Amino acid sequence: MYIVMLGAPGTGKGTIGKILSNDLDLVHISTGDIFREQINKGTELGKKIQGYIENGALVPDDVVIETVQTRLLEEDVSNGAILDGFPRTATQAEALREFLKQNKPGAKRVAIELDVPDDEIIERIVNRLICTNKSCGAIYNKKTKPPKQENVCDICGSELKRRDDDNKETVTKRLGIYHQNSKDLIDFYRKNNALYSIYPKNLDKAVEEIKNFLEEYKFNIVRK
Ligand code: ADP
Ligand code: ZN
């Protein structure tokens, strides 16, 4: 099963995506994480995309599509995957559909939309702290979910940092770009796939509801 996580930055795609990945035994593929890793390593790809990400702009479709297709052909993606942060444009969604049709025939595809009001999103993102240990990646919030010890991860003890692009100016820009593309994207999935929309107010409850939906979806009882 291929699960696409839709939603503006800061709606919890990463947090919820990681929980689902763990519980459903599907690999979690985050384009943002892949890109940040490439930037940190200073690869050719990293150099090409750094400017876009720092400015809160979208990386060009062809670059994103190639990155994701390469990742989806790796061996650990036999069962399916949770796609977090991709697709973000209708062009990317089309490309994904064609790719899955050809390379993963018969695989179920479903989209989950996390819908959160913008003012709440901005509040979440400017207070977001992320564990610098890549294999942990735990996400905290200075106000709503602070670590026990300042700037130290509760889980692995590594340092917590704010992402370079998590400032108010860039967030506002990322939100604007999301809203420009989201209608087409949501329409695409409404027409082509099962789409489940949820306002994830409480994390555990949201995960439970999504799992219930997926359970039903597996048996083809598609809720719209
Ligand atoms: P957020 O959802 O908080 O914006 P991500 O980690 O998903 O964070 O993405 C960070 C940045 O990486 C985006 O602002 C954008 O520049 C780039 N990026 C990630 N995924 C895509 C994509 N599918 N298409 C274009 N750019 C992307
Ligand atoms: Zn950690």
PDB file of C-alpha atoms and ligand atoms in Angstrom:
ATOM      1  CA  MET A   1       0.000   0.000   0.000  1.00  0.00           C
ATOM      2  CA  TYR A   2       1.248   3.479  -0.878  1.00  0.00           C
ATOM      3  CA  ILE A   3       0.046   6.164   1.493  1.00  0.00           C
ATOM      4  CA  VAL A   4       0.440   9.776   0.459  1.00  0.00           C
ATOM      5  CA  MET A   5       0.432  12.273   3.331  1.00  0.00           C
ATOM      6  CA  LEU A   6      -1.070  15.583   2.195  1.00  0.00           C
ATOM      7  CA  GLY A   7      -1.146  18.717   4.271  1.00  0.00           C
ATOM      8  CA  ALA A   8       0.572  22.048   4.744  1.00  0.00           C
ATOM      9  CA  PRO A   9       3.954  22.245   6.471  1.00  0.00           C
ATOM     10  CA  GLY A  10       3.562  21.756  10.204  1.00  0.00           C
ATOM     11  CA  THR A  11       0.318  19.790  10.097  1.00  0.00           C
ATOM     12  CA  GLY A  12       2.030  16.686  11.494  1.00  0.00           C
ATOM     13  CA  LYS A  13       2.792  14.749   8.308  1.00  0.00           C
ATOM     14  CA  GLY A  14       6.216  13.795   9.641  1.00  0.00           C
ATOM     15  CA  THR A  15       5.073  12.870  13.131  1.00  0.00           C
ATOM     16  CA  ILE A  16       2.035  10.908  12.006  1.00  0.00           C
ATOM     17  CA  GLY A  17       3.888   9.449   9.019  1.00  0.00           C
ATOM     18  CA  LYS A  18       6.587   8.027  11.277  1.00  0.00           C
ATOM     19  CA  ILE A  19       4.073   6.450  13.650  1.00  0.00           C
ATOM     20  CA  LEU A  20       2.164   4.868  10.769  1.00  0.00           C
ATOM     21  CA  SER A  21       5.389   3.669   9.183  1.00  0.00           C
ATOM     22  CA  ASN A  22       6.314   1.913  12.392  1.00  0.00           C
ATOM     23  CA  ASP A  23       2.893   0.444  13.095  1.00  0.00           C
ATOM     24  CA  LEU A  24       2.135  -0.664   9.532  1.00  0.00           C
ATOM     25  CA  ASP A  25       5.669  -1.720   8.648  1.00  0.00           C
ATOM     26  CA  LEU A  26       5.934   0.532   5.621  1.00  0.00           C
ATOM     27  CA  VAL A  27       9.035   2.603   4.841  1.00  0.00           C
ATOM     28  CA  HIS A  28       8.712   6.303   5.574  1.00  0.00           C
ATOM     29  CA  ILE A  29       9.965   8.457   2.707  1.00  0.00           C
ATOM     30  CA  SER A  30      10.201  12.175   3.386  1.00  0.00           C
ATOM     31  CA  THR A  31      11.440  14.305   0.497  1.00  0.00           C
ATOM     32  CA  GLY A  32      12.340  17.087   2.949  1.00  0.00           C
ATOM     33  CA  ASP A  33      14.523  14.672   4.952  1.00  0.00           C
ATOM     34  CA  ILE A  34      16.182  13.328   1.794  1.00  0.00           C
ATOM     35  CA  PHE A  35      16.929  16.858   0.585  1.00  0.00           C
ATOM     36  CA  ARG A  36      18.288  18.031   3.946  1.00  0.00           C
ATOM     37  CA  GLU A  37      20.560  14.991   4.064  1.00  0.00           C
ATOM     38  CA  GLN A  38      21.891  15.778   0.595  1.00  0.00           C
ATOM     39  CA  ILE A  39      22.538  19.384   1.638  1.00  0.00           C
ATOM     40  CA  ASN A  40      24.361  18.290   4.793  1.00  0.00           C
ATOM     41  CA  LYS A  41      26.518  15.892   2.813  1.00  0.00           C
ATOM     42  CA  GLY A  42      27.273  18.586   0.233  1.00  0.00           C
ATOM     43  CA  THR A  43      26.369  16.387  -2.747  1.00  0.00           C
ATOM     44  CA  GLU A  44      25.708  17.702  -6.259  1.00  0.00           C
ATOM     45  CA  LEU A  45      21.985  17.310  -5.669  1.00  0.00           C
ATOM     46  CA  GLY A  46      22.349  19.082  -2.317  1.00  0.00           C
ATOM     47  CA  LYS A  47      24.026  22.074  -3.951  1.00  0.00           C
ATOM     48  CA  LYS A  48      21.375  22.248  -6.623  1.00  0.00           C
ATOM     49  CA  ILE A  49      18.458  22.394  -4.186  1.00  0.00           C
ATOM     50  CA  GLN A  50      19.865  24.306  -1.195  1.00  0.00           C
ATOM     51  CA  GLY A  51      18.743  27.736  -2.396  1.00  0.00           C
ATOM     52  CA  TYR A  52      15.151  26.665  -2.964  1.00  0.00           C
ATOM     53  CA  ILE A  53      14.825  25.127   0.473  1.00  0.00           C
ATOM     54  CA  GLU A  54      16.421  28.027   2.340  1.00  0.00           C
ATOM     55  CA  ASN A  55      13.973  30.374   0.651  1.00  0.00           C
ATOM     56  CA  GLY A  56      10.946  28.210   1.327  1.00  0.00           C
ATOM     57  CA  ALA A  57      10.424  27.712  -2.422  1.00  0.00           C
ATOM     58  CA  LEU A  58       9.588  24.390  -4.051  1.00  0.00           C
ATOM     59  CA  VAL A  59      12.354  22.303  -5.552  1.00  0.00           C
ATOM     60  CA  PRO A  60      11.647  21.901  -9.317  1.00  0.00           C
ATOM     61  CA  ASP A  61       9.324  19.025 -10.195  1.00  0.00           C
ATOM     62  CA  ASP A  62      11.810  17.098 -12.371  1.00  0.00           C
ATOM     63  CA  VAL A  63      14.390  16.990  -9.577  1.00  0.00           C
ATOM     64  CA  VAL A  64      11.847  15.905  -6.975  1.00  0.00           C
ATOM     65  CA  ILE A  65      10.278  13.279  -9.214  1.00  0.00           C
ATOM     66  CA  GLU A  66      13.613  11.706 -10.076  1.00  0.00           C
ATOM     67  CA  THR A  67      14.661  11.645  -6.422  1.00  0.00           C
ATOM     68  CA  VAL A  68      11.471   9.898  -5.332  1.00  0.00           C
ATOM     69  CA  GLN A  69      11.439   7.397  -8.199  1.00  0.00           C
ATOM     70  CA  THR A  70      15.005   6.365  -7.411  1.00  0.00           C
ATOM     71  CA  ARG A  71      14.070   5.904  -3.760  1.00  0.00           C
ATOM     72  CA  LEU A  72      10.951   3.883  -4.597  1.00  0.00           C
ATOM     73  CA  LEU A  73      13.026   1.416  -6.598  1.00  0.00           C
ATOM     74  CA  GLU A  74      15.214   0.556  -3.616  1.00  0.00           C
ATOM     75  CA  GLU A  75      14.851  -2.879  -2.126  1.00  0.00           C
ATOM     76  CA  ASP A  76      13.212  -1.979   1.174  1.00  0.00           C
ATOM     77  CA  VAL A  77      10.178  -0.618  -0.689  1.00  0.00           C
ATOM     78  CA  SER A  78       8.664  -3.992  -1.455  1.00  0.00           C
ATOM     79  CA  ASN A  79       5.565  -3.681   0.687  1.00  0.00           C
ATOM     80  CA  GLY A  80       4.674  -0.095  -0.043  1.00  0.00           C
ATOM     81  CA  ALA A  81       5.610   3.207   1.530  1.00  0.00           C
ATOM     82  CA  ILE A  82       4.414   6.283   3.344  1.00  0.00           C
ATOM     83  CA  LEU A  83       5.185   9.326   1.253  1.00  0.00           C
ATOM     84  CA  ASP A  84       5.606  12.445   3.341  1.00  0.00           C
ATOM     85  CA  GLY A  85       5.974  15.741   1.504  1.00  0.00           C
ATOM     86  CA  PHE A  86       5.463  14.230  -1.938  1.00  0.00           C
ATOM     87  CA  PRO A  87       3.573  14.854  -4.162  1.00  0.00           C
ATOM     88  CA  ARG A  88       3.244  18.578  -3.642  1.00  0.00           C
ATOM     89  CA  THR A  89       2.080  19.586  -7.122  1.00  0.00           C
ATOM     90  CA  ALA A  90      -0.386  18.065  -9.595  1.00  0.00           C
ATOM     91  CA  THR A  91       2.543  17.290 -11.928  1.00  0.00           C
ATOM     92  CA  GLN A  92       4.232  15.283  -9.184  1.00  0.00           C
ATOM     93  CA  ALA A  93       0.968  13.464  -8.440  1.00  0.00           C
ATOM     94  CA  GLU A  94       0.566  12.503 -12.125  1.00  0.00           C
ATOM     95  CA  ALA A  95       4.161  11.281 -12.251  1.00  0.00           C
ATOM     96  CA  LEU A  96       3.667   9.184  -9.137  1.00  0.00           C
ATOM     97  CA  ARG A  97       0.520   7.600 -10.488  1.00  0.00           C
ATOM     98  CA  GLU A  98       2.223   6.644 -13.759  1.00  0.00           C
ATOM     99  CA  PHE A  99       5.285   5.361 -11.927  1.00  0.00           C
ATOM    100  CA  LEU A 100       3.272   3.151  -9.578  1.00  0.00           C
ATOM    101  CA  LYS A 101       1.136   1.845 -12.419  1.00  0.00           C
ATOM    102  CA  GLN A 102       4.242   0.701 -14.259  1.00  0.00           C
ATOM    103  CA  ASN A 103       6.502  -0.375 -11.422  1.00  0.00           C
ATOM    104  CA  LYS A 104       4.181  -1.501  -8.652  1.00  0.00           C
ATOM    105  CA  PRO A 105       1.151  -2.818 -10.505  1.00  0.00           C
ATOM    106  CA  GLY A 106      -1.842  -3.620  -8.343  1.00  0.00           C
ATOM    107  CA  ALA A 107      -0.550  -1.693  -5.342  1.00  0.00           C
ATOM    108  CA  LYS A 108      -3.225   0.131  -3.398  1.00  0.00           C
ATOM    109  CA  ARG A 109      -2.901   3.890  -3.216  1.00  0.00           C
ATOM    110  CA  VAL A 110      -4.513   6.147  -0.693  1.00  0.00           C
ATOM    111  CA  ALA A 111      -4.162   9.791   0.366  1.00  0.00           C
ATOM    112  CA  ILE A 112      -4.512  11.184   3.874  1.00  0.00           C
ATOM    113  CA  GLU A 113      -5.033  14.930   4.170  1.00  0.00           C
ATOM    114  CA  LEU A 114      -4.103  16.627   7.435  1.00  0.00           C
ATOM    115  CA  ASP A 115      -6.106  19.811   7.645  1.00  0.00           C
ATOM    116  CA  VAL A 116      -5.071  22.392  10.260  1.00  0.00           C
ATOM    117  CA  PRO A 117      -5.891  26.136  10.381  1.00  0.00           C
ATOM    118  CA  ASP A 118      -2.990  28.380   9.283  1.00  0.00           C
ATOM    119  CA  ASP A 119      -2.655  30.337  12.528  1.00  0.00           C
ATOM    120  CA  GLU A 120      -2.228  27.103  14.438  1.00  0.00           C
ATOM    121  CA  ILE A 121       0.352  25.905  11.903  1.00  0.00           C
ATOM    122  CA  ILE A 122       2.522  29.013  12.261  1.00  0.00           C
ATOM    123  CA  GLU A 123       2.428  28.650  16.036  1.00  0.00           C
ATOM    124  CA  ARG A 124       3.472  24.998  15.723  1.00  0.00           C
ATOM    125  CA  ILE A 125       6.324  25.576  13.294  1.00  0.00           C
ATOM    126  CA  VAL A 126       8.062  28.524  14.916  1.00  0.00           C
ATOM    127  CA  ASN A 127       8.152  26.540  18.165  1.00  0.00           C
ATOM    128  CA  ARG A 128       9.258  23.286  16.542  1.00  0.00           C
ATOM    129  CA  LEU A 129      12.478  21.574  17.652  1.00  0.00           C
ATOM    130  CA  ILE A 130      13.893  18.503  15.942  1.00  0.00           C
ATOM    131  CA  CYS A 131      16.333  15.887  17.182  1.00  0.00           C
ATOM    132  CA  THR A 132      19.616  16.185  15.279  1.00  0.00           C
ATOM    133  CA  ASN A 133      20.183  12.440  15.445  1.00  0.00           C
ATOM    134  CA  LYS A 134      18.930  11.347  12.045  1.00  0.00           C
ATOM    135  CA  SER A 135      17.935   7.844  13.045  1.00  0.00           C
ATOM    136  CA  CYS A 136      15.785   9.311  15.839  1.00  0.00           C
ATOM    137  CA  GLY A 137      14.323  12.469  14.327  1.00  0.00           C
ATOM    138  CA  ALA A 138      11.927  13.060  17.239  1.00  0.00           C
ATOM    139  CA  ILE A 139       9.896  16.245  16.974  1.00  0.00           C
ATOM    140  CA  TYR A 140       9.217  18.555  19.954  1.00  0.00           C
ATOM    141  CA  ASN A 141       7.450  21.847  20.500  1.00  0.00           C
ATOM    142  CA  LYS A 142       8.796  24.482  22.884  1.00  0.00           C
ATOM    143  CA  LYS A 143       5.281  25.260  24.095  1.00  0.00           C
ATOM    144  CA  THR A 144       3.109  22.196  23.691  1.00  0.00           C
ATOM    145  CA  LYS A 145       5.602  19.343  23.880  1.00  0.00           C
ATOM    146  CA  PRO A 146       8.866  20.547  25.450  1.00  0.00           C
ATOM    147  CA  PRO A 147      11.719  18.093  26.080  1.00  0.00           C
ATOM    148  CA  LYS A 148      12.386  17.290  29.740  1.00  0.00           C
ATOM    149  CA  GLN A 149      15.787  18.961  29.523  1.00  0.00           C
ATOM    150  CA  GLU A 150      16.217  22.060  27.381  1.00  0.00           C
ATOM    151  CA  ASN A 151      17.450  21.236  23.849  1.00  0.00           C
ATOM    152  CA  VAL A 152      18.101  17.580  24.673  1.00  0.00           C
ATOM    153  CA  CYS A 153      16.130  14.729  23.107  1.00  0.00           C
ATOM    154  CA  ASP A 154      14.145  12.686  25.684  1.00  0.00           C
ATOM    155  CA  ILE A 155      14.549   9.577  23.586  1.00  0.00           C
ATOM    156  CA  CYS A 156      18.192   9.510  22.504  1.00  0.00           C
ATOM    157  CA  GLY A 157      19.904  12.369  24.361  1.00  0.00           C
ATOM    158  CA  SER A 158      21.059  14.160  21.187  1.00  0.00           C
ATOM    159  CA  GLU A 159      20.880  17.895  20.710  1.00  0.00           C
ATOM    160  CA  LEU A 160      17.617  19.468  19.514  1.00  0.00           C
ATOM    161  CA  LYS A 161      17.639  22.207  16.881  1.00  0.00           C
ATOM    162  CA  ARG A 162      15.259  24.400  15.004  1.00  0.00           C
ATOM    163  CA  ARG A 163      15.259  23.772  11.260  1.00  0.00           C
ATOM    164  CA  ASP A 164      16.875  26.621   9.289  1.00  0.00           C
ATOM    165  CA  ASP A 165      13.677  27.185   7.321  1.00  0.00           C
ATOM    166  CA  ASP A 166      11.367  27.175  10.364  1.00  0.00           C
ATOM    167  CA  ASN A 167      11.188  30.950  10.797  1.00  0.00           C
ATOM    168  CA  LYS A 168       8.042  33.024  10.482  1.00  0.00           C
ATOM    169  CA  GLU A 169       8.904  34.550   7.117  1.00  0.00           C
ATOM    170  CA  THR A 170       9.704  31.265   5.383  1.00  0.00           C
ATOM    171  CA  VAL A 171       6.767  29.489   7.003  1.00  0.00           C
ATOM    172  CA  THR A 172       4.343  32.069   5.661  1.00  0.00           C
ATOM    173  CA  LYS A 173       5.827  31.600   2.207  1.00  0.00           C
ATOM    174  CA  ARG A 174       5.647  27.780   2.428  1.00  0.00           C
ATOM    175  CA  LEU A 175       2.022  28.024   3.533  1.00  0.00           C
ATOM    176  CA  GLY A 176       1.177  30.294   0.598  1.00  0.00           C
ATOM    177  CA  ILE A 177       2.753  27.842  -1.847  1.00  0.00           C
ATOM    178  CA  TYR A 178       0.887  24.965  -0.232  1.00  0.00           C
ATOM    179  CA  HIS A 179      -2.459  26.688  -0.626  1.00  0.00           C
ATOM    180  CA  GLN A 180      -1.684  27.512  -4.261  1.00  0.00           C
ATOM    181  CA  ASN A 181      -1.217  23.828  -5.075  1.00  0.00           C
ATOM    182  CA  SER A 182      -3.420  22.075  -2.574  1.00  0.00           C
ATOM    183  CA  LYS A 183      -6.756  22.428  -4.335  1.00  0.00           C
ATOM    184  CA  ASP A 184      -5.498  20.678  -7.479  1.00  0.00           C
ATOM    185  CA  LEU A 185      -3.747  18.026  -5.422  1.00  0.00           C
ATOM    186  CA  ILE A 186      -6.745  17.269  -3.236  1.00  0.00           C
ATOM    187  CA  ASP A 187      -9.004  17.211  -6.305  1.00  0.00           C
ATOM    188  CA  PHE A 188      -6.598  14.814  -7.985  1.00  0.00           C
ATOM    189  CA  TYR A 189      -6.782  12.370  -5.100  1.00  0.00           C
ATOM    190  CA  ARG A 190     -10.494  12.793  -4.667  1.00  0.00           C
ATOM    191  CA  LYS A 191     -10.938  11.739  -8.276  1.00  0.00           C
ATOM    192  CA  ASN A 192      -8.222   9.097  -8.526  1.00  0.00           C
ATOM    193  CA  ASN A 193      -7.870   7.549  -5.130  1.00  0.00           C
ATOM    194  CA  ALA A 194      -9.376   7.157  -1.751  1.00  0.00           C
ATOM    195  CA  LEU A 195      -8.963  10.398   0.143  1.00  0.00           C
ATOM    196  CA  TYR A 196      -9.339  10.741   3.880  1.00  0.00           C
ATOM    197  CA  SER A 197      -9.270  14.195   5.475  1.00  0.00           C
ATOM    198  CA  ILE A 198      -8.770  14.772   9.151  1.00  0.00           C
ATOM    199  CA  TYR A 199      -8.060  17.646  11.548  1.00  0.00           C
ATOM    200  CA  PRO A 200      -5.421  16.038  13.770  1.00  0.00           C
ATOM    201  CA  LYS A 201      -6.166  17.834  17.007  1.00  0.00           C
ATOM    202  CA  ASN A 202      -5.069  14.997  19.230  1.00  0.00           C
ATOM    203  CA  LEU A 203      -2.187  12.918  17.904  1.00  0.00           C
ATOM    204  CA  ASP A 204      -3.128   9.492  19.283  1.00  0.00           C
ATOM    205  CA  LYS A 205      -6.741   9.909  18.272  1.00  0.00           C
ATOM    206  CA  ALA A 206      -5.771  11.020  14.775  1.00  0.00           C
ATOM    207  CA  VAL A 207      -3.510   8.000  14.297  1.00  0.00           C
ATOM    208  CA  GLU A 208      -6.311   5.711  15.493  1.00  0.00           C
ATOM    209  CA  GLU A 209      -8.813   7.258  13.103  1.00  0.00           C
ATOM    210  CA  ILE A 210      -6.428   6.996  10.178  1.00  0.00           C
ATOM    211  CA  LYS A 211      -5.751   3.357  10.985  1.00  0.00           C
ATOM    212  CA  ASN A 212      -9.478   2.658  11.120  1.00  0.00           C
ATOM    213  CA  PHE A 213      -9.866   4.243   7.737  1.00  0.00           C
ATOM    214  CA  LEU A 214      -6.980   2.211   6.300  1.00  0.00           C
ATOM    215  CA  GLU A 215      -8.419  -0.949   7.758  1.00  0.00           C
ATOM    216  CA  GLU A 216     -11.700  -0.316   6.000  1.00  0.00           C
ATOM    217  CA  TYR A 217      -9.958   0.740   2.853  1.00  0.00           C
ATOM    218  CA  LYS A 218      -8.068  -2.550   2.705  1.00  0.00           C
ATOM    219  CA  PHE A 219     -11.421  -4.277   2.482  1.00  0.00           C
ATOM    220  CA  ASN A 220     -12.520  -1.826  -0.147  1.00  0.00           C
ATOM    221  CA  ILE A 221     -15.092  -0.009   1.933  1.00  0.00           C
ATOM    222  CA  VAL A 222     -14.004   3.378   0.702  1.00  0.00           C
ATOM    223  CA  ARG A 223     -15.274   6.322   2.702  1.00  0.00           C
ATOM    224  CA  LYS A 224     -15.338   9.626   0.923  1.00  0.00           C
TER     225      LYS A 224
HETATM  226  P1  ADP B   1       7.569  21.232   5.359  1.00  0.00           P
HETATM  227  O1  ADP B   1       6.462  20.257   5.047  1.00  0.00           O
HETATM  228  O2  ADP B   1       7.603  21.633   6.796  1.00  0.00           O
HETATM  229  O3  ADP B   1       7.659  22.397   4.420  1.00  0.00           O
HETATM  230  P2  ADP B   1       9.533  19.378   4.293  1.00  0.00           P
HETATM  231  O4  ADP B   1      10.629  18.794   5.103  1.00  0.00           O
HETATM  232  O5  ADP B   1       8.503  18.463   3.759  1.00  0.00           O
HETATM  233  O6  ADP B   1       8.931  20.486   5.204  1.00  0.00           O
HETATM  234  O7  ADP B   1      10.161  20.175   3.052  1.00  0.00           O
HETATM  235  C1  ADP B   1      11.172  21.144   3.211  1.00  0.00           C
HETATM  236  C2  ADP B   1      11.465  21.826   1.885  1.00  0.00           C
HETATM  237  O8  ADP B   1      11.929  20.844   0.930  1.00  0.00           O
HETATM  238  C3  ADP B   1      10.279  22.482   1.203  1.00  0.00           C
HETATM  239  O9  ADP B   1      10.050  23.793   1.679  1.00  0.00           O
HETATM  240  C4  ADP B   1      10.729  22.455  -0.279  1.00  0.00           C
HETATM  241  O10 ADP B   1      11.670  23.466  -0.524  1.00  0.00           O
HETATM  242  C5  ADP B   1      11.452  21.132  -0.392  1.00  0.00           C
HETATM  243  N1  ADP B   1      10.560  20.034  -0.817  1.00  0.00           N
HETATM  244  C6  ADP B   1      10.219  18.933  -0.088  1.00  0.00           C
HETATM  245  N2  ADP B   1       9.364  18.136  -0.767  1.00  0.00           N
HETATM  246  C7  ADP B   1       9.144  18.751  -1.960  1.00  0.00           C
HETATM  247  C8  ADP B   1       8.343  18.444  -3.106  1.00  0.00           C
HETATM  248  N3  ADP B   1       7.580  17.325  -3.155  1.00  0.00           N
HETATM  249  N4  ADP B   1       8.348  19.319  -4.134  1.00  0.00           N
HETATM  250  C9  ADP B   1       9.097  20.431  -4.111  1.00  0.00           C
HETATM  251  N5  ADP B   1       9.869  20.781  -3.069  1.00  0.00           N
HETATM  252  C10 ADP B   1       9.907  19.969  -2.001  1.00  0.00           C
HETATM  253 ZN    ZN B   2      16.497  11.860  19.485  1.00  0.00          ZN
END
